[in-house]
Amino acid sequence: MPAIPSPVVLAPAVLGGYAVGRSTGNRKLAGIALVAGLGAVVPRWAAGSPVLAAALTAGTVGLVGLSHPLSRRTGPWPAVLTTTAAAAALAAVGDRLTSR
Protein backbone atom coordinates (compact mmCIF):
# COMPACT_ATOMS: atom_id res chain seq x y z
CA MET A 1 0.00 0.00 0.00
CA PRO A 2 1.50 3.37 -0.97
CA ALA A 3 2.22 5.94 1.70
CA ILE A 4 -0.28 8.72 2.21
CA PRO A 5 1.13 11.91 0.65
CA SER A 6 2.66 14.28 3.16
CA PRO A 7 0.36 17.22 2.29
CA VAL A 8 -2.67 15.03 3.06
CA VAL A 9 -1.26 14.38 6.53
CA LEU A 10 0.25 17.77 7.27
CA ALA A 11 -2.54 20.13 6.15
CA PRO A 12 -5.19 18.66 8.48
CA ALA A 13 -2.68 18.71 11.34
CA VAL A 14 -2.04 22.43 10.83
CA LEU A 15 -5.73 23.29 10.38
CA GLY A 16 -6.78 21.01 13.21
CA GLY A 17 -4.13 22.46 15.49
CA TYR A 18 -5.40 25.95 14.82
CA ALA A 19 -9.02 24.90 15.37
CA VAL A 20 -8.16 23.12 18.63
CA GLY A 21 -6.05 26.01 19.86
CA ARG A 22 -8.72 28.55 19.03
CA SER A 23 -11.62 26.58 20.50
CA THR A 24 -9.83 25.62 23.72
CA GLY A 25 -7.62 28.68 24.15
CA ASN A 26 -4.74 26.27 24.76
CA ARG A 27 -1.82 26.91 22.40
CA LYS A 28 0.00 23.83 23.68
CA LEU A 29 -2.75 21.61 22.27
CA ALA A 30 -2.36 23.36 18.92
CA GLY A 31 1.35 22.64 19.05
CA ILE A 32 0.71 18.99 19.81
CA ALA A 33 -1.38 18.67 16.65
CA LEU A 34 1.40 20.25 14.58
CA VAL A 35 4.05 18.00 16.14
CA ALA A 36 1.87 14.94 15.48
CA GLY A 37 1.51 15.88 11.83
CA LEU A 38 5.22 16.52 11.47
CA GLY A 39 5.98 13.32 13.35
CA ALA A 40 4.12 11.41 10.67
CA VAL A 41 5.92 12.96 7.69
CA VAL A 42 9.44 13.84 8.89
CA PRO A 43 10.65 10.22 9.02
CA ARG A 44 9.71 9.83 5.36
CA TRP A 45 11.61 12.97 4.44
CA ALA A 46 14.57 12.02 6.64
CA ALA A 47 14.87 8.66 4.89
CA GLY A 48 15.56 10.61 1.71
CA SER A 49 17.77 13.28 3.25
CA PRO A 50 18.12 14.39 6.88
CA VAL A 51 19.15 17.86 5.74
CA LEU A 52 16.05 18.15 3.56
CA ALA A 53 13.88 16.91 6.44
CA ALA A 54 15.33 19.58 8.73
CA ALA A 55 14.76 22.29 6.12
CA LEU A 56 11.18 21.20 5.45
CA THR A 57 10.42 21.00 9.16
CA ALA A 58 11.88 24.47 9.75
CA GLY A 59 9.92 25.80 6.79
CA THR A 60 6.67 24.33 8.06
CA VAL A 61 7.17 25.68 11.57
CA GLY A 62 8.16 29.04 10.10
CA LEU A 63 4.99 29.16 8.04
CA VAL A 64 2.88 28.40 11.11
CA GLY A 65 4.70 31.22 12.89
CA LEU A 66 4.09 33.52 9.92
CA SER A 67 0.35 32.99 10.25
CA HIS A 68 0.37 35.01 13.48
CA PRO A 69 1.48 38.39 12.06
CA LEU A 70 -0.37 37.67 8.81
CA SER A 71 -3.61 37.24 10.75
CA ARG A 72 -3.42 40.88 11.88
CA ARG A 73 -3.74 41.91 8.24
CA THR A 74 -6.08 39.27 6.83
CA GLY A 75 -7.91 37.81 9.81
CA PRO A 76 -7.14 34.50 11.46
CA TRP A 77 -8.76 31.98 9.12
CA PRO A 78 -7.43 33.48 5.88
CA ALA A 79 -3.95 33.57 7.40
CA VAL A 80 -4.16 29.97 8.56
CA LEU A 81 -5.55 28.77 5.24
CA THR A 82 -2.85 30.62 3.31
CA THR A 83 0.02 29.33 5.39
CA THR A 84 -1.47 25.82 5.46
CA ALA A 85 -1.58 25.82 1.66
CA ALA A 86 2.04 26.94 1.58
CA ALA A 87 3.03 24.22 4.09
CA ALA A 88 1.18 21.62 2.02
CA ALA A 89 3.03 22.79 -1.09
CA LEU A 90 6.30 22.53 0.81
CA ALA A 91 5.36 19.01 1.92
CA ALA A 92 4.60 18.07 -1.69
CA VAL A 93 8.04 19.29 -2.73
CA GLY A 94 9.51 17.20 0.10
CA ASP A 95 7.70 14.10 -1.11
CA ARG A 96 8.85 14.74 -4.66
CA LEU A 97 12.48 15.22 -3.67
CA THR A 98 12.60 12.18 -1.37
CA SER A 99 10.93 9.83 -3.85
CA ARG A 100 13.78 10.07 -6.35
mmCIF file of C-alpha atoms in Angstrom:
data_model
loop_
_atom_site.group_PDB
_atom_site.id
_atom_site.type_symbol
_atom_site.label_atom_id
_atom_site.label_comp_id
_atom_site.label_asym_id
_atom_site.label_seq_id
_atom_site.Cartn_x
_atom_site.Cartn_y
_atom_site.Cartn_z
ATOM 1 C CA MET A 1 0.000 0.000 0.000
ATOM 2 C CA PRO A 2 1.497 3.367 -0.971
ATOM 3 C CA ALA A 3 2.219 5.936 1.696
ATOM 4 C CA ILE A 4 -0.279 8.721 2.214
ATOM 5 C CA PRO A 5 1.132 11.909 0.648
ATOM 6 C CA SER A 6 2.660 14.280 3.163
ATOM 7 C CA PRO A 7 0.358 17.217 2.292
ATOM 8 C CA VAL A 8 -2.668 15.032 3.057
ATOM 9 C CA VAL A 9 -1.255 14.378 6.533
ATOM 10 C CA LEU A 10 0.248 17.769 7.273
ATOM 11 C CA ALA A 11 -2.538 20.127 6.146
ATOM 12 C CA PRO A 12 -5.194 18.661 8.483
ATOM 13 C CA ALA A 13 -2.682 18.710 11.337
ATOM 14 C CA VAL A 14 -2.040 22.433 10.830
ATOM 15 C CA LEU A 15 -5.726 23.288 10.381
ATOM 16 C CA GLY A 16 -6.776 21.011 13.212
ATOM 17 C CA GLY A 17 -4.133 22.463 15.486
ATOM 18 C CA TYR A 18 -5.402 25.952 14.822
ATOM 19 C CA ALA A 19 -9.018 24.901 15.373
ATOM 20 C CA VAL A 20 -8.165 23.118 18.635
ATOM 21 C CA GLY A 21 -6.048 26.014 19.863
ATOM 22 C CA ARG A 22 -8.722 28.550 19.027
ATOM 23 C CA SER A 23 -11.620 26.581 20.497
ATOM 24 C CA THR A 24 -9.834 25.625 23.721
ATOM 25 C CA GLY A 25 -7.617 28.677 24.149
ATOM 26 C CA ASN A 26 -4.743 26.265 24.758
ATOM 27 C CA ARG A 27 -1.820 26.909 22.402
ATOM 28 C CA LYS A 28 -0.002 23.829 23.680
ATOM 29 C CA LEU A 29 -2.753 21.615 22.267
ATOM 30 C CA ALA A 30 -2.360 23.363 18.920
ATOM 31 C CA GLY A 31 1.353 22.635 19.055
ATOM 32 C CA ILE A 32 0.713 18.989 19.805
ATOM 33 C CA ALA A 33 -1.375 18.667 16.651
ATOM 34 C CA LEU A 34 1.396 20.249 14.580
ATOM 35 C CA VAL A 35 4.049 18.001 16.144
ATOM 36 C CA ALA A 36 1.871 14.941 15.483
ATOM 37 C CA GLY A 37 1.508 15.875 11.830
ATOM 38 C CA LEU A 38 5.218 16.522 11.467
ATOM 39 C CA GLY A 39 5.979 13.316 13.346
ATOM 40 C CA ALA A 40 4.117 11.411 10.673
ATOM 41 C CA VAL A 41 5.925 12.958 7.693
ATOM 42 C CA VAL A 42 9.438 13.845 8.891
ATOM 43 C CA PRO A 43 10.651 10.215 9.016
ATOM 44 C CA ARG A 44 9.711 9.826 5.356
ATOM 45 C CA TRP A 45 11.611 12.972 4.437
ATOM 46 C CA ALA A 46 14.571 12.016 6.644
ATOM 47 C CA ALA A 47 14.867 8.665 4.894
ATOM 48 C CA GLY A 48 15.564 10.605 1.711
ATOM 49 C CA SER A 49 17.768 13.284 3.246
ATOM 50 C CA PRO A 50 18.121 14.386 6.883
ATOM 51 C CA VAL A 51 19.146 17.864 5.744
ATOM 52 C CA LEU A 52 16.045 18.149 3.558
ATOM 53 C CA ALA A 53 13.881 16.910 6.438
ATOM 54 C CA ALA A 54 15.331 19.578 8.729
ATOM 55 C CA ALA A 55 14.761 22.292 6.123
ATOM 56 C CA LEU A 56 11.178 21.195 5.454
ATOM 57 C CA THR A 57 10.420 21.000 9.165
ATOM 58 C CA ALA A 58 11.876 24.470 9.755
ATOM 59 C CA GLY A 59 9.922 25.799 6.792
ATOM 60 C CA THR A 60 6.673 24.332 8.063
ATOM 61 C CA VAL A 61 7.166 25.683 11.575
ATOM 62 C CA GLY A 62 8.162 29.037 10.099
ATOM 63 C CA LEU A 63 4.987 29.164 8.042
ATOM 64 C CA VAL A 64 2.884 28.400 11.107
ATOM 65 C CA GLY A 65 4.698 31.221 12.886
ATOM 66 C CA LEU A 66 4.094 33.518 9.921
ATOM 67 C CA SER A 67 0.353 32.986 10.253
ATOM 68 C CA HIS A 68 0.370 35.008 13.478
ATOM 69 C CA PRO A 69 1.476 38.389 12.060
ATOM 70 C CA LEU A 70 -0.366 37.673 8.815
ATOM 71 C CA SER A 71 -3.610 37.242 10.755
ATOM 72 C CA ARG A 72 -3.420 40.876 11.881
ATOM 73 C CA ARG A 73 -3.741 41.910 8.237
ATOM 74 C CA THR A 74 -6.077 39.271 6.828
ATOM 75 C CA GLY A 75 -7.907 37.813 9.805
ATOM 76 C CA PRO A 76 -7.142 34.496 11.461
ATOM 77 C CA TRP A 77 -8.764 31.978 9.120
ATOM 78 C CA PRO A 78 -7.429 33.478 5.881
ATOM 79 C CA ALA A 79 -3.946 33.571 7.403
ATOM 80 C CA VAL A 80 -4.156 29.967 8.562
ATOM 81 C CA LEU A 81 -5.550 28.773 5.244
ATOM 82 C CA THR A 82 -2.849 30.624 3.307
ATOM 83 C CA THR A 83 0.019 29.326 5.392
ATOM 84 C CA THR A 84 -1.468 25.820 5.460
ATOM 85 C CA ALA A 85 -1.579 25.820 1.661
ATOM 86 C CA ALA A 86 2.044 26.939 1.585
ATOM 87 C CA ALA A 87 3.027 24.225 4.093
ATOM 88 C CA ALA A 88 1.176 21.620 2.016
ATOM 89 C CA ALA A 89 3.035 22.787 -1.094
ATOM 90 C CA LEU A 90 6.302 22.531 0.809
ATOM 91 C CA ALA A 91 5.359 19.011 1.917
ATOM 92 C CA ALA A 92 4.597 18.067 -1.689
ATOM 93 C CA VAL A 93 8.043 19.288 -2.726
ATOM 94 C CA GLY A 94 9.508 17.202 0.095
ATOM 95 C CA ASP A 95 7.702 14.099 -1.114
ATOM 96 C CA ARG A 96 8.848 14.737 -4.658
ATOM 97 C CA LEU A 97 12.480 15.223 -3.669
ATOM 98 C CA THR A 98 12.599 12.185 -1.374
ATOM 99 C CA SER A 99 10.932 9.830 -3.846
ATOM 100 C CA ARG A 100 13.780 10.074 -6.349
#
